[in-house]
Amino acid sequence: MTATAALTAQNTQGVFAVHHVPSKFVRKQIDLCFDDVGVDVVKTGMLAVAETIKELAEALTSRNFDGKLVVDPVMVATTGAKLLPVEAVTELVKHLIPLTTVLTPNVPEASLLLTTAGFEQPAIKNVTDLETIGRNLLTLGPQWVLVKGGHSPLRQDYSVAEKPEERQIMVDVLVGADGQVFRIESGFQDSKNTHGTGCTLASAIAANLSIGMDVLGSVKAACRYVQAALKAAPGLGQGNGPLGHFHSLSIRPFAPGNFIEYVLERPDVAPIWERYIKHPFVLGLGDGTLPLSSFKSYLVQDYLYLIQFARANALASYKSKNLADISAAAAIVLHIDRETQLHLDYCKGFGLTKEEMEQSEEHVACTAYSRYVLDVGQSSDYVALQMALAPCLLGYGAIAKHLHADPKSKRDGSPYWTWIQNYVADDYVQAVKTGSELLERHAMLQSPSRINELVEVFKHATKRNLVEMSYGGGGYGGRNGGGYGGGRDGGYSNGHGSHGGGYGGGGGGGYGGGGCGYGGGGGGGFGGGGDRMSNLGAGLQKQDWDINALPKFEKHFYKEHPDVTNRSQAEVDKFRREHSMAVQGSDVPKPVETFDEAGFPRYVMDEVKAQGFPAPTAIQSQGWPMALSGRDVVGIAETGSGKTLTYCLPAIVHINAQPLLAPGDGPIVLILAPTRELAVQIQAEISKFGKSSRIRNTCVYGGVPKGPQIRDLSRGVEVCIATPGRLIDMLESGKTNLRRVTYLVLDEADRMLDMGFEPQIRKIIGQIRPDRQTLMWSATWPKEVRNMAADFLQDFIQVNIGSLDLSANHRITQIVEVVSESEKRDRMIRHMEKVMDGKDSKNKILIFVGTKRVADEITRFLRQDGWPALSIHGDKQQNERDWVLDQFKTGKSPIMVATDVASRGIGALSIARICLNSCDSLVSESGVLDVRNITHVLNYDYPNNSEDYIHRIGRTGRAGAKGTAITFFTTENSKQARDLLGVLQEAKQEIDPRLAEMARYGGGGGGGRYGGYRGRGGRHHGGGGRGANDLPMGGNRRW
């Protein structure tokens, strides 16, 4: 409660007038406050006149007030205005300060109080002078004095700043009895928005004292509150503006009990909800015009969904942390059980048996929604799961209520009226009420940002319900047939087993025919049987392609720029020589020298120029005209040379020239990559440059939940970036198809072959129309890659940047040391001491080893020796791998120990088996470590072949930077000596004489792309090293 002592006419520029409230009237206000609510803490502000101070002091003493008194001696405003006459200051010192618990003067007010009490004018040179002021004020009678230091900013050494640029810190000094002194320090904030700072601080102290905090805790918390309020100041007015007092408040955008209403009426939700509850499928139920076949298909899917709905509510029960919520979730599960029995009885009337429905395949839309719900439940909390379930629970009730009340709904003779009645029955209405109350109760406990997150979950789930309704109705998307198409004659829309058709076809237009969408009839899955891991891709149906029957598509986009046309062949040859560029094939386009010459549309060029690139890289100069020409292309260039953008930009142009995706269509562009991390990197580039065209993409890889990837694929994406194992999985389970793919990219083809993916790549390409455009990119050009190009590409043209022989990036200094196994650790430490010299070192070092066991051993050894090393390999959990990679990227842990898949020496078939769900996430140097600013690579163990050596050291020296690669070479590696010597000679590097001797006498070449078994650690998984990253660093910190 408040007793007002004075009114002021003021704004941010100053106090212009003061009206004193009569002191007796002020006393009356004080007494009324005490007599009604009661008072624990009194806080004073501007008391205005001596009489009012006397009245307040008398009121407190006459009542024997035993609470706390906080006095803010408001005497001088920030603007310099005098707010308390001299006689009033005397009364304050004489009558009120002796009763005070905490006195809070600023420096000018403290000086005035002390001089009034007979002390000398204090001089302030450092923080100890503020402490002296506090001790002197303590002699006037208060229990505690807080001297506010805002008027005396200090240097870092606690001396008073004399120049504006010297102001570094502020210190508020709290002085108490028995010599207690506490400094509350904060950084200096140069702000003019300080209006009401003192009043706010005193009020905050009083508020903290009122809830039982001690004086020190109250003062410190209040100071921190005001510091944050200064930062949050809104900047109002032309003078000293007010603080941002609301920085720690969170305000819910709805009244208690109105959360659901708020959600459904939000502008971003209402249109989605309206489409959901008034979907054409729903309206067809109401007026009886829905085709019976569509409804029967829906009934089957609804039965399959009810099982998942029950699972989700059981998960909600498990996620609950109190008995009331557990009981509520259990009650819903019991209701679902009763609803399922009703559903089965109802389905009998349509000739559908339980056995028939249980044997039916779940539609992709049903899978997408139900697994989205379960995924939310697994990855998030109880409330998010309830929000994911809410569209179904609330929606069915709202739909039935709307149809039941609609006079246009057909009651007599409608096969659907009973369904409507089921969902307005008392038991379902009660279930909706129970679920709604649960949501309302938990919504009151959420922050505003969390409310927005929950709304996003609700929106996404509602959209999935919309898709399910569209597909579940067997292609019912409009009153005149057509709809979303699919089935046997629907062109692309259904993918597997589609015979002819085209983009038109069917009653309702669109891409599909007016058949039965995902729902009506059809075959029986993908066949198969046997050991799936030993027969990867066996479930894919063989495609019989009739080129003449396939829809036509455009892939020729290149128009030569006049400047390029006017260049003579001699000029072209000179440009190619200068950029170490060689081309093969017939009619290879001339290279471009500027972005404008590439001829990309404006929407692409705007994105490119926004990135600030000065000119195309060598591979881009030649690769862009080749890719835009519609020809099949092979590009060979070192890692970090810009290959990704070379195929991404033409892909965007290609997509924008094709017809839009229809529901059920797969991607237009498919990019295959060997590893999860490379796939994610490619996705980042596609997202960056494709945003202006609203191109949708998804990244499909193993080692993570499938739910989000399935949702993306079911929604429709123009670009799919995938690792072969997970893509095979999606294709076999019918989550996507490749019949719309007309632009295929095989990135780092040599790495995919290393990892044993060739059989899967062949099966994937068998699902893609043969007249597609195919682009193959690689850092090396071994026989296996050449064979694959001959099989998959037609009349291809090729560009090679650098030598076709094994060659390394010439910006990398290669240091190869011939050592024994026992010397490796000492040599490694010697190099580390040079590389990581000084705590301010910005270097990052990536250490490659041959096995997971060695990775953990080396990591433990380094950490015990004081080096901040972390390891990453395939036995680590995904979240740990992500954390390690983040620590390395950000430089928090500048040393990372890694394995690479190919160096394990497992045969191609074994790799393929492991990789279906694992290798997509394992560490491979080709993708996981595309980290900027890796300055050094150390090959602790030499890889099985020299192609892998090229890839490993290619992690440094990227994007024009220089790098260093250190390699330990032992007699075990002697078969690789000749290849390695050739790489070093080509790059003009220093050569260890012992390596040259090995190459001369050690025999043959490198052991092949699927080289020999290394032994050390070999096939077994992990060697018990799960805790290497958790090992504390040794006391002798080396960095």
Coordinates of C-alpha atoms in Angstrom, one line a residue, residues 79 170 252 353 357 477 494 526 620 779 801 819:
T79 CA 19.1 15.9 -13.2
M170 CA 30.8 0.3 -10.7
R252 CA 0.8 -15.4 -20.5
T353 CA -13.2 -57.6 -40.3
M357 CA -7.8 -54.5 -41.1
G477 CA -9.7 -34.4 -52.3
N494 CA 2.3 -43.3 -56.1
F526 CA 7.5 -55.2 -51.2
Q620 CA 32.8 -23.9 -60.8
A779 CA 38.4 -36.1 -55.2
I801 CA 41.2 -29.9 -61.6
V819 CA 59.0 -44.3 -37.3

